[in-house]
Structures are given as structure tokens and as C-alpha cells.
PDB file of C-alpha atoms in Angstrom:
ATOM      1  CA  MET S   4     100.593  47.955 -49.337  1.00  0.00           C
ATOM      2  CA  ASN S   5     100.530  44.751 -46.774  1.00  0.00           C
ATOM      3  CA  LEU S   6     101.448  46.504 -44.348  1.00  0.00           C
ATOM      4  CA  ILE S   7      98.990  48.788 -44.241  1.00  0.00           C
ATOM      5  CA  LYS S   8      96.540  46.181 -44.324  1.00  0.00           C
ATOM      6  CA  LYS S   9      97.031  44.385 -41.114  1.00  0.00           C
ATOM      7  CA  THR S  10      97.967  48.471 -39.524  1.00  0.00           C
ATOM      8  CA  ASN S  11      94.523  49.255 -40.091  1.00  0.00           C
ATOM      9  CA  LYS S  12      93.718  46.015 -39.587  1.00  0.00           C
ATOM     10  CA  LEU S  13      95.525  45.715 -36.149  1.00  0.00           C
ATOM     11  CA  LYS S  14      92.812  49.294 -35.539  1.00  0.00           C
ATOM     12  CA  ILE S  15      90.186  47.810 -35.990  1.00  0.00           C
ATOM     13  CA  ALA S  16      90.002  44.989 -33.253  1.00  0.00           C
ATOM     14  CA  SER S  17      91.585  46.970 -30.982  1.00  0.00           C
ATOM     15  CA  VAL S  18      88.799  49.439 -31.734  1.00  0.00           C
ATOM     16  CA  MET S  19      86.307  46.621 -30.829  1.00  0.00           C
ATOM     17  CA  MET S  20      88.447  45.311 -27.643  1.00  0.00           C
ATOM     18  CA  LEU S  21      87.313  47.814 -26.189  1.00  0.00           C
ATOM     19  CA  PRO S  22      83.348  48.117 -25.786  1.00  0.00           C
ATOM     20  CA  LEU S  23      84.970  44.403 -24.027  1.00  0.00           C
ATOM     21  CA  TRP S  24      87.475  45.303 -21.290  1.00  0.00           C
ATOM     22  CA  ILE S  25      85.172  48.287 -20.914  1.00  0.00           C
ATOM     23  CA  PHE S  26      81.711  45.827 -20.302  1.00  0.00           C
ATOM     24  CA  PHE S  27      84.641  43.476 -17.991  1.00  0.00           C
ATOM     25  CA  LEU S  28      86.256  45.909 -15.734  1.00  0.00           C
ATOM     26  CA  LEU S  29      82.375  47.493 -14.507  1.00  0.00           C
ATOM     27  CA  PHE S  30      81.135  44.059 -14.199  1.00  0.00           C
ATOM     28  CA  SER S  31      84.145  42.939 -12.253  1.00  0.00           C
ATOM     29  CA  PHE S  32      83.413  45.893 -10.305  1.00  0.00           C
ATOM     30  CA  LEU S  33      80.007  46.031 -10.207  1.00  0.00           C
ATOM     31  CA  LYS S  34      80.308  41.770  -8.909  1.00  0.00           C
ATOM     32  CA  VAL S  35      82.125  42.870  -5.627  1.00  0.00           C
ATOM     33  CA  ASN S  36      80.222  45.313  -4.317  1.00  0.00           C
ATOM     34  CA  GLY S  37      76.670  43.463  -4.750  1.00  0.00           C
ATOM     35  CA  VAL S  38      78.739  39.659  -2.844  1.00  0.00           C
ATOM     36  CA  LYS S  39      79.985  42.735  -0.007  1.00  0.00           C
ATOM     37  CA  ILE S  40      76.831  44.062   0.578  1.00  0.00           C
ATOM     38  CA  GLU S  41      74.588  40.494   0.084  1.00  0.00           C
ATOM     39  CA  ASN S  42      77.117  39.994   3.253  1.00  0.00           C
ATOM     40  CA  LYS S  43      76.160  43.271   4.728  1.00  0.00           C
ATOM     41  CA  ARG S  44      72.495  42.170   4.440  1.00  0.00           C
ATOM     42  CA  ASN S  45      73.742  38.393   6.173  1.00  0.00           C
ATOM     43  CA  ASP S  46      75.260  40.102   8.794  1.00  0.00           C
ATOM     44  CA  THR S  47      72.442  42.436   9.687  1.00  0.00           C
ATOM     45  CA  LYS S  48      70.424  39.419   9.707  1.00  0.00           C
ATOM     46  CA  ILE S  49      72.190  37.226  11.158  1.00  0.00           C
ATOM     47  CA  ILE S  50      73.153  39.576  14.606  1.00  0.00           C
ATOM     48  CA  ASN S  51      69.483  40.372  14.780  1.00  0.00           C
ATOM     49  CA  ILE S  52      68.409  36.635  15.093  1.00  0.00           C
ATOM     50  CA  LEU S  53      71.672  36.470  17.699  1.00  0.00           C
ATOM     51  CA  SER S  54      70.141  39.622  19.573  1.00  0.00           C
ATOM     52  CA  GLN S  55      66.850  37.971  20.069  1.00  0.00           C
ATOM     53  CA  GLU S  56      68.261  35.203  22.414  1.00  0.00           C
ATOM     54  CA  TYR S  57      71.230  37.436  23.427  1.00  0.00           C
ATOM     55  CA  GLY S  58      70.412  40.515  24.064  1.00  0.00           C
ATOM     56  CA  ARG S  59      72.538  43.636  23.036  1.00  0.00           C
ATOM     57  CA  ILE S  60      76.492  43.146  22.151  1.00  0.00           C
ATOM     58  CA  GLU S  61      79.090  43.834  23.863  1.00  0.00           C
ATOM     59  CA  LYS S  62      81.599  44.271  21.238  1.00  0.00           C
ATOM     60  CA  TYR S  63      81.226  43.434  17.346  1.00  0.00           C
ATOM     61  CA  ASP S  64      85.215  43.064  15.278  1.00  0.00           C
ATOM     62  CA  ASN S  65      84.536  42.919  11.703  1.00  0.00           C
ATOM     63  CA  LYS S  66      88.063  41.310  10.835  1.00  0.00           C
ATOM     64  CA  SER S  67      87.282  41.208   6.837  1.00  0.00           C
ATOM     65  CA  SER S  68      85.657  44.061   4.428  1.00  0.00           C
ATOM     66  CA  THR S  69      85.146  41.603   1.620  1.00  0.00           C
ATOM     67  CA  PHE S  70      83.148  38.602   3.991  1.00  0.00           C
ATOM     68  CA  GLY S  71      81.399  38.866   7.327  1.00  0.00           C
ATOM     69  CA  TYR S  72      84.436  37.367   8.999  1.00  0.00           C
ATOM     70  CA  GLY S  73      84.201  38.251  12.990  1.00  0.00           C
ATOM     71  CA  LEU S  74      83.841  37.822  16.872  1.00  0.00           C
ATOM     72  CA  ILE S  75      80.503  39.109  18.531  1.00  0.00           C
ATOM     73  CA  TYR S  76      80.361  39.146  22.193  1.00  0.00           C
ATOM     74  CA  PHE S  77      77.190  39.197  23.326  1.00  0.00           C
ATOM     75  CA  ASN S  78      76.187  40.130  27.315  1.00  0.00           C
ATOM     76  CA  ASN S  79      74.247  37.831  28.196  1.00  0.00           C
ATOM     77  CA  ILE S  80      75.642  34.596  26.794  1.00  0.00           C
ATOM     78  CA  TYR S  81      77.869  34.302  29.743  1.00  0.00           C
ATOM     79  CA  PHE S  82      75.774  32.390  32.556  1.00  0.00           C
ATOM     80  CA  SER S  83      73.222  30.897  29.115  1.00  0.00           C
ATOM     81  CA  ASN S  84      73.814  27.625  27.056  1.00  0.00           C
ATOM     82  CA  CYS S  85      74.203  28.235  24.279  1.00  0.00           C
ATOM     83  CA  ARG S  86      73.721  25.846  22.202  1.00  0.00           C
ATOM     84  CA  ASP S  87      70.643  25.242  22.853  1.00  0.00           C
ATOM     85  CA  LYS S  88      69.497  28.022  22.187  1.00  0.00           C
ATOM     86  CA  LEU S  89      71.751  28.264  18.591  1.00  0.00           C
ATOM     87  CA  ILE S  90      69.418  25.556  17.118  1.00  0.00           C
ATOM     88  CA  ARG S  91      65.845  26.882  18.100  1.00  0.00           C
ATOM     89  CA  LEU S  92      66.639  29.964  16.707  1.00  0.00           C
ATOM     90  CA  GLY S  93      67.514  27.581  13.448  1.00  0.00           C
ATOM     91  CA  PHE S  94      70.352  27.473  13.601  1.00  0.00           C
ATOM     92  CA  ASN S  95      71.747  22.951  12.590  1.00  0.00           C
ATOM     93  CA  PRO S  96      74.931  21.633  14.778  1.00  0.00           C
ATOM     94  CA  LYS S  97      77.756  20.372  12.759  1.00  0.00           C
ATOM     95  CA  GLY S  98      79.919  19.316  14.790  1.00  0.00           C
ATOM     96  CA  GLY S  99      81.816  21.853  16.706  1.00  0.00           C
ATOM     97  CA  TYR S 100      80.319  24.412  14.925  1.00  0.00           C
ATOM     98  CA  TYR S 101      77.072  25.437  13.077  1.00  0.00           C
ATOM     99  CA  CYS S 102      75.217  26.021   9.827  1.00  0.00           C
ATOM    100  CA  TYR S 103      71.839  28.847   9.266  1.00  0.00           C
ATOM    101  CA  GLU S 104      71.943  30.095   5.365  1.00  0.00           C
ATOM    102  CA  LYS S 105      75.395  29.821   4.518  1.00  0.00           C
ATOM    103  CA  THR S 106      76.506  30.928   8.143  1.00  0.00           C
ATOM    104  CA  GLU S 107      79.176  29.034  10.422  1.00  0.00           C
ATOM    105  CA  ILE S 108      79.106  29.761  14.073  1.00  0.00           C
ATOM    106  CA  SER S 109      81.780  28.127  15.922  1.00  0.00           C
ATOM    107  CA  ILE S 110      81.499  28.690  20.673  1.00  0.00           C
ATOM    108  CA  LEU S 111      84.492  30.481  21.768  1.00  0.00           C
ATOM    109  CA  ILE S 112      85.548  30.775  24.897  1.00  0.00           C
ATOM    110  CA  ILE S 113      88.643  33.828  25.371  1.00  0.00           C
ATOM    111  CA  ASP S 114      89.887  34.811  28.163  1.00  0.00           C
ATOM    112  CA  GLY S 115      86.953  33.660  30.664  1.00  0.00           C
ATOM    113  CA  LYS S 116      83.914  35.065  28.228  1.00  0.00           C
ATOM    114  CA  LYS S 117      81.357  33.383  25.605  1.00  0.00           C
ATOM    115  CA  LEU S 118      81.725  33.860  21.887  1.00  0.00           C
ATOM    116  CA  PHE S 119      80.261  33.320  18.723  1.00  0.00           C
ATOM    117  CA  ARG S 120      82.956  33.703  15.656  1.00  0.00           C
ATOM    118  CA  TYR S 121      81.653  33.828  13.147  1.00  0.00           C
ATOM    119  CA  TYR S 122      81.991  33.348   8.930  1.00  0.00           C
ATOM    120  CA  TYR S 123      79.851  34.063   5.687  1.00  0.00           C
ATOM    121  CA  PRO S 124      79.400  32.453   3.158  1.00  0.00           C
ATOM    122  CA  SER S 125      80.577  29.425   4.738  1.00  0.00           C
ATOM    123  CA  GLU S 126      81.536  26.805   2.386  1.00  0.00           C
ATOM    124  CA  LYS S 127      80.909  23.885   5.472  1.00  0.00           C
ATOM    125  CA  CYS S 128      77.541  25.098   5.556  1.00  0.00           C
ATOM    126  CA  GLN S 129      76.580  25.149   1.709  1.00  0.00           C
ATOM    127  CA  ASN S 130      74.293  22.361   1.975  1.00  0.00           C
TER     128      ASN S 130
END
């Protein structure tokens, strides 16, 4: 008789945990999807800000699907003074990178071309 009571308690406990597990899985999916949407919106915003100053994007290599991380090549970036333009656009210089609303931008030179390394959300640019 005692064994039957224990079995019934286990069945009730497992049935009561089912909604909790469903909620947990649904919340996890929505949270990850929300982060991806926020990163995509930020990508678009920052790229639009940079495009106003530097013109058409030649190439954008997106390196991550979960974080905004990639390399941005512009047509007119070769001869311009990038540092002054970034500061004028509202980016704050911090060492070798520039911050704007949790976004980190670095200026790199690869194969003789200047490009931006873009990263969001950046731990360095949280404040």
C-alpha cells in the first residue's frame, strides 16, 4: 500500500513539473530569438550611421549569427581620416577602439584596405 502512495506522488509531481519545463523551453527560445532580433536591429542602425559618412558598403562579412560581429568594407574609407569622422558621428574613443551604444568599432588594415571590425554587444563598451 505504501509503495502505491509513493508511485502516485511521483506521477503527480512529474505531471506538475511538465508546465514548468514547457515554460522554460519556450522562454529560452524566445530569449535567444529576441537577442538575435536586437542584434539585427543594431546592425542595421550602426551600418546606416556609418554609411551616411562613408558611402556605399563594398562588402559586409557577418561572422556570427547570434552576435553582431563582422567586417565592414566601404568604398571611400581609404583616403578619409576615420578617427575624426567616427568621433563626429558620436563614437567615443577608448584606446584602439570606438564605442557607440554598446557597439565596438575598430579600424583595421587588411591587404592595404581600411575596414571596420564591428562587434555588438561589446563588454568593453557597456558603460
